[in-house]
Short mmCIF file of C-alpha atoms in Angstrom, two decimals:
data_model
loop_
_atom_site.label_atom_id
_atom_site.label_comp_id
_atom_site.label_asym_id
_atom_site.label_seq_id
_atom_site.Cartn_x
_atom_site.Cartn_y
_atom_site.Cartn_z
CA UNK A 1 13.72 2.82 19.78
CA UNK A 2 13.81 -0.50 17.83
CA UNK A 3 12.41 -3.16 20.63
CA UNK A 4 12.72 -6.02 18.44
CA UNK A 5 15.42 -7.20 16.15
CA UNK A 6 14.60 -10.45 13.64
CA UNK A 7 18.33 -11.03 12.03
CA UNK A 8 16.64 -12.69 9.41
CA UNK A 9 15.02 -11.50 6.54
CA UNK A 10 14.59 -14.96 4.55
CA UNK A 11 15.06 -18.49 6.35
CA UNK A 12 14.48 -21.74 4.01
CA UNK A 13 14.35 -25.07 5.32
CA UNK A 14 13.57 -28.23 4.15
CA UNK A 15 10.35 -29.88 4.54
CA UNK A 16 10.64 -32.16 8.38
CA UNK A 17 13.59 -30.07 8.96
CA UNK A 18 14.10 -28.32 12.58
CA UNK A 19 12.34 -24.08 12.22
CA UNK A 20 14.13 -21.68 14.40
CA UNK A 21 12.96 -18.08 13.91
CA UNK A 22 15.05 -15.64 15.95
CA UNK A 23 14.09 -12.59 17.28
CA UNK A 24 15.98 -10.61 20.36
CA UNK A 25 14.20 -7.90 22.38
CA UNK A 26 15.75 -4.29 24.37
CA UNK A 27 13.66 -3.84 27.13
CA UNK A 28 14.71 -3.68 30.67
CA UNK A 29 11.66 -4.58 32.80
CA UNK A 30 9.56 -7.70 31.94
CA UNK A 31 8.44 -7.78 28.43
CA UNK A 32 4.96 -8.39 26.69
CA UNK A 33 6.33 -10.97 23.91
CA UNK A 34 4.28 -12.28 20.55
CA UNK A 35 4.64 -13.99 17.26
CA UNK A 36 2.01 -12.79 14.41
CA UNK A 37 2.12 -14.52 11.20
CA UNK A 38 0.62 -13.90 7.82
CA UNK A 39 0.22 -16.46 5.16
CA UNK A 40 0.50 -15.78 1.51
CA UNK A 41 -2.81 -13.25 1.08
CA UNK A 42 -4.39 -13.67 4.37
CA UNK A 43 -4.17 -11.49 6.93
CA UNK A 44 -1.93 -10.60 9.57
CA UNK A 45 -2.56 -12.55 12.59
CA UNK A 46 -1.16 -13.56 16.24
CA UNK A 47 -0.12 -16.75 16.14
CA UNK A 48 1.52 -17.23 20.07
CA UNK A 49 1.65 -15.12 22.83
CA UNK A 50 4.93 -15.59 25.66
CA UNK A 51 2.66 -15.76 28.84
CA UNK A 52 0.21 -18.39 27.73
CA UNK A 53 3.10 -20.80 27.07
CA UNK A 54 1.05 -22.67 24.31
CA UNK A 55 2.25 -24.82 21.37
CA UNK A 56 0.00 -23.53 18.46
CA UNK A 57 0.35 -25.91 14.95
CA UNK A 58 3.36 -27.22 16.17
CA UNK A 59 5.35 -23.71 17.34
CA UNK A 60 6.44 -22.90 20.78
CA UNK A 61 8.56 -19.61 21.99
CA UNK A 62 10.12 -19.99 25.17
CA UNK A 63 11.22 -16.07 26.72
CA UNK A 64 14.91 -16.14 27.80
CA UNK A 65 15.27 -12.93 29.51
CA UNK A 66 19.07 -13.67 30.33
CA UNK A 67 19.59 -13.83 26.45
CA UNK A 68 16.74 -10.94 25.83
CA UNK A 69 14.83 -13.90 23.19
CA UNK A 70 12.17 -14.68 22.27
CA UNK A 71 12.85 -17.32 19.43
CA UNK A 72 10.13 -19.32 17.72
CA UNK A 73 10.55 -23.14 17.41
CA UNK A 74 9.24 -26.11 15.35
CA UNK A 75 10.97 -29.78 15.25
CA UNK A 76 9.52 -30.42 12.01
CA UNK A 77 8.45 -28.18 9.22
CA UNK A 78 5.30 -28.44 7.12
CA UNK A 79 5.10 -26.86 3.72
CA UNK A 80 2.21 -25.02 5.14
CA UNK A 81 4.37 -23.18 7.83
CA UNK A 82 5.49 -21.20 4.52
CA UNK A 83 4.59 -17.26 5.45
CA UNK A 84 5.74 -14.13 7.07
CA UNK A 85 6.58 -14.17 10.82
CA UNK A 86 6.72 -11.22 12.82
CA UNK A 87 8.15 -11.13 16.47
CA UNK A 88 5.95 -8.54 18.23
CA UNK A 89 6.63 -6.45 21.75
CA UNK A 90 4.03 -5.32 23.31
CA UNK A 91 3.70 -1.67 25.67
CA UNK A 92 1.14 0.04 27.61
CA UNK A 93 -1.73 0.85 26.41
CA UNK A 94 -2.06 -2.06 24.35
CA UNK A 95 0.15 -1.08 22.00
CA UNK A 96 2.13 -3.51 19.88
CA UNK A 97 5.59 -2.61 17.93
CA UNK A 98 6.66 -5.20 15.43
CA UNK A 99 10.17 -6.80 14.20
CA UNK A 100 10.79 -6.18 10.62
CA UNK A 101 9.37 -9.50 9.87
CA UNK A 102 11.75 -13.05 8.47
CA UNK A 103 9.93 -14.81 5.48
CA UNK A 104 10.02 -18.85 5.93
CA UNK A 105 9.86 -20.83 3.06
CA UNK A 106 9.60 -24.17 3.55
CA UNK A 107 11.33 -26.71 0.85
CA UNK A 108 9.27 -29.73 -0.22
CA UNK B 1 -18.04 -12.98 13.07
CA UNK B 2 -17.39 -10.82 10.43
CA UNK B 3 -13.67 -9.26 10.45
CA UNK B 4 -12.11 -6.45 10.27
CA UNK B 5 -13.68 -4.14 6.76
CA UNK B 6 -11.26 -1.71 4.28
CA UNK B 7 -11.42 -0.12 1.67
CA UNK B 8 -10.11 0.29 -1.12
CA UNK B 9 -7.95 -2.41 -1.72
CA UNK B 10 -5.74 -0.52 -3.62
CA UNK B 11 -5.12 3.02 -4.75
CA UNK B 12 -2.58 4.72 -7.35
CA UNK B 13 -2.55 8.73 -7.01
CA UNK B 14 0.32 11.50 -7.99
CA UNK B 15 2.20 12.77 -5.08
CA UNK B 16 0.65 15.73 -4.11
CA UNK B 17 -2.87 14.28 -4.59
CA UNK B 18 -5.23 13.29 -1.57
CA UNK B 19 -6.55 9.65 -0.49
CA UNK B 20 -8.75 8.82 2.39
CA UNK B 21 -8.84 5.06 3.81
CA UNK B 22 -11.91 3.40 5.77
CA UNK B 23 -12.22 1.00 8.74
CA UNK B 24 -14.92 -0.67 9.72
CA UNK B 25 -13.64 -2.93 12.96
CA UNK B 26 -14.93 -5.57 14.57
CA UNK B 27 -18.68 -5.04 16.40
CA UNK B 28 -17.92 -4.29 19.80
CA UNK B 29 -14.21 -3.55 19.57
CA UNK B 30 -13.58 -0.29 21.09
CA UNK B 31 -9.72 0.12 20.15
CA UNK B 32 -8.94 0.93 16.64
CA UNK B 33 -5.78 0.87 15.32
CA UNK B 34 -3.78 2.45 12.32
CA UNK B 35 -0.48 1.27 10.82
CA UNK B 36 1.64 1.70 7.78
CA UNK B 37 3.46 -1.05 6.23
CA UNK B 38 6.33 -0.43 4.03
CA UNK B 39 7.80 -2.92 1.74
CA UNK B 40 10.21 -4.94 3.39
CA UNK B 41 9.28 -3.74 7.52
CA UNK B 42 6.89 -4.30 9.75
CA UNK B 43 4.16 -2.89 10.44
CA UNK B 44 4.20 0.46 12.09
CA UNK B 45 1.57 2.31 14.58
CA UNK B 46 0.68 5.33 13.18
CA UNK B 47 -2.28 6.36 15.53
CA UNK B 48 -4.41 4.06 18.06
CA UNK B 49 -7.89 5.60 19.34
CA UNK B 50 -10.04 4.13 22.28
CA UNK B 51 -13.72 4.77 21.46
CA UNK B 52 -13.61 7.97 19.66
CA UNK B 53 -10.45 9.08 21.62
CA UNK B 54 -6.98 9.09 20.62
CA UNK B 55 -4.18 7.04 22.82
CA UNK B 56 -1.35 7.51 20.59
CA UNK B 57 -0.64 9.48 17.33
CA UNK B 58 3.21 10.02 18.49
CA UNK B 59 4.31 8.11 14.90
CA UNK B 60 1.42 10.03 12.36
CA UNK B 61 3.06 13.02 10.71
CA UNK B 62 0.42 15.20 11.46
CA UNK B 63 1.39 17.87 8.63
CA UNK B 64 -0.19 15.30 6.14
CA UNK B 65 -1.79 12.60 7.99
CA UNK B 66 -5.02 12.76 9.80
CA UNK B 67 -7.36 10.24 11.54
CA UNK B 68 -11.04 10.34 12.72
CA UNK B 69 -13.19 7.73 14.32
CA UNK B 70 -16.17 10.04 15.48
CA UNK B 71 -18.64 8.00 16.77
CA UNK B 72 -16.26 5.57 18.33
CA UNK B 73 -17.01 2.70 15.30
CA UNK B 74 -15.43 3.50 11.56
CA UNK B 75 -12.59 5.14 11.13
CA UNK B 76 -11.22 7.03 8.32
CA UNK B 77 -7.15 7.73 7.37
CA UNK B 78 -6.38 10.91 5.20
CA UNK B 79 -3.48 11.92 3.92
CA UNK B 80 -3.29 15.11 2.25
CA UNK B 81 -0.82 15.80 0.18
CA UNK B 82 0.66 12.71 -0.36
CA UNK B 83 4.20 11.60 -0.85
CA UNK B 84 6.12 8.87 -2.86
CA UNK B 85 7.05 7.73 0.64
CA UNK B 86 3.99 7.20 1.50
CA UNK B 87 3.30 4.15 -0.58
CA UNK B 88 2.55 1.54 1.52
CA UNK B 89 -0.08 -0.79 2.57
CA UNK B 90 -2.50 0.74 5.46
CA UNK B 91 -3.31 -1.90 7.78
CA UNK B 92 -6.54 -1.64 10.44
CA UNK B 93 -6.63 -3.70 13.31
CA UNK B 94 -9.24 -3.52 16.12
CA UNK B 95 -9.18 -5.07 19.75
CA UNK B 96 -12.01 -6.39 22.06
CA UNK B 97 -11.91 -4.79 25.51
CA UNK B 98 -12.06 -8.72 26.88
CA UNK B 99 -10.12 -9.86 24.82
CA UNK B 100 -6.29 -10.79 25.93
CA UNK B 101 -3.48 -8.33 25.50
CA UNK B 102 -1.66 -8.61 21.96
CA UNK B 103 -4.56 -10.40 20.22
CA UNK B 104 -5.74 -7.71 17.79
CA UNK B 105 -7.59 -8.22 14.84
CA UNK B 106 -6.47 -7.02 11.39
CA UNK B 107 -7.91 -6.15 8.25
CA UNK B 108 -6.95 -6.98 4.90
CA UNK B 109 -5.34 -3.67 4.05
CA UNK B 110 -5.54 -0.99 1.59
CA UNK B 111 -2.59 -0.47 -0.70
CA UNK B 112 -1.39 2.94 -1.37
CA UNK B 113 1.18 3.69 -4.78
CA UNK B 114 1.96 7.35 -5.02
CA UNK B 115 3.40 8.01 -8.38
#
């Protein structure tokens, strides 16, 4: 069963512009929520996890469970912010099952 | 610390052929995970072990797929005979036992073409 959705495959924004990646989760209990990112040939890594509530280079994720989101925010976009972002749920067992990915591309 | 080790990089084979991956994880991480990225999705869990046991191998088509990590450090990903579908890129990602939930480590990835 898909547990994340990202209805965005590319999103392209202009440099200081407002980022919102979206991503919308089907679970019923109380989800394990994360964004992983992976710049242009690095590797895949976690960028923000839900529960910590942390602001990491700028991006914050609040969880709406009324809405089942998970969205990731930035006021102001850097070039740099250019990668793939994946919006990750996470099971038992440690296991992690991740969104299909959306590609930012920031505009200079 | 050194990260997460694979190899190769890349591999071309005909379908039909065999191809083995390799994992070396982080020192100390005891969970080891497989997963298959396609081009365009995510990444997908094909099999997760704990030490030299397997959680999870619900996703790995086990009539050509096959995964060992005997003494609980490398791993190694078969598949045997492969298919055009299988073309991908083969991800490893390992996961300190103190570490926080989610935060798992990945390699760079081997790339598989099946012609």
């Amino acid at each position: 069963a898909q547990r994340v959705t990202q209805p965005e495959k590319l999103l392209s924004v202009f440099k200081g512009a407002p980022v919102e990646l979206k991503c919308n989760y089907s679970y019923s209990g109380s989800p394990e929520l994360f964004w992983y990112v992976q710049y242009s040939r690095q590797r895949l890594q976690l960028l923000l996890r839900h529960i910590s509530r942390e602001s990491i280079k700028g991006f914050t994720a609040d969880l709406n469970k009324g809405e089942t989101s998970f969205h990731l925010k930035k006021p102001f976009a850097q070039e740099e912010d250019s990668a793939m972002y994946y919006c990750v749920f996470g099971a038992g067992s440690y296991q992690l099952t991740f969104g299909k990915g959306t590609k930012l591309s920031v505009i200079p | 610390e050194a990260g997460v080790a694979q190899s190769p990089r890349y591999k071309i084979i005909e379908k039909r052929q065999s191809v083995a991956f390799w994992c070396n994880p982080i020192s100390g991480h005891a969970t080891l995970y497989w997963y298959q990225q396609i081009l365009g999705q995510g990444p997908k869990l094909l099999i997760q072990f704990q030490n030299n046991g397997v959680v999870d191998d619900s996703q790995l088509p086990k009539d050509r797929f096959s995964a060992e990590r005997l003494k609980g450090v490398d791993s190694t990903l078969k598949i045997q005979p492969a298919k055009l579908e299988d073309s991908a890129v083969y991800l490893c990602a390992s996961r300190h036992p103190g570490h926080p939930t989610g935060e798992l480590f990945f390699g760079e990835g081997s790339r598989l073409t099946v012609l």
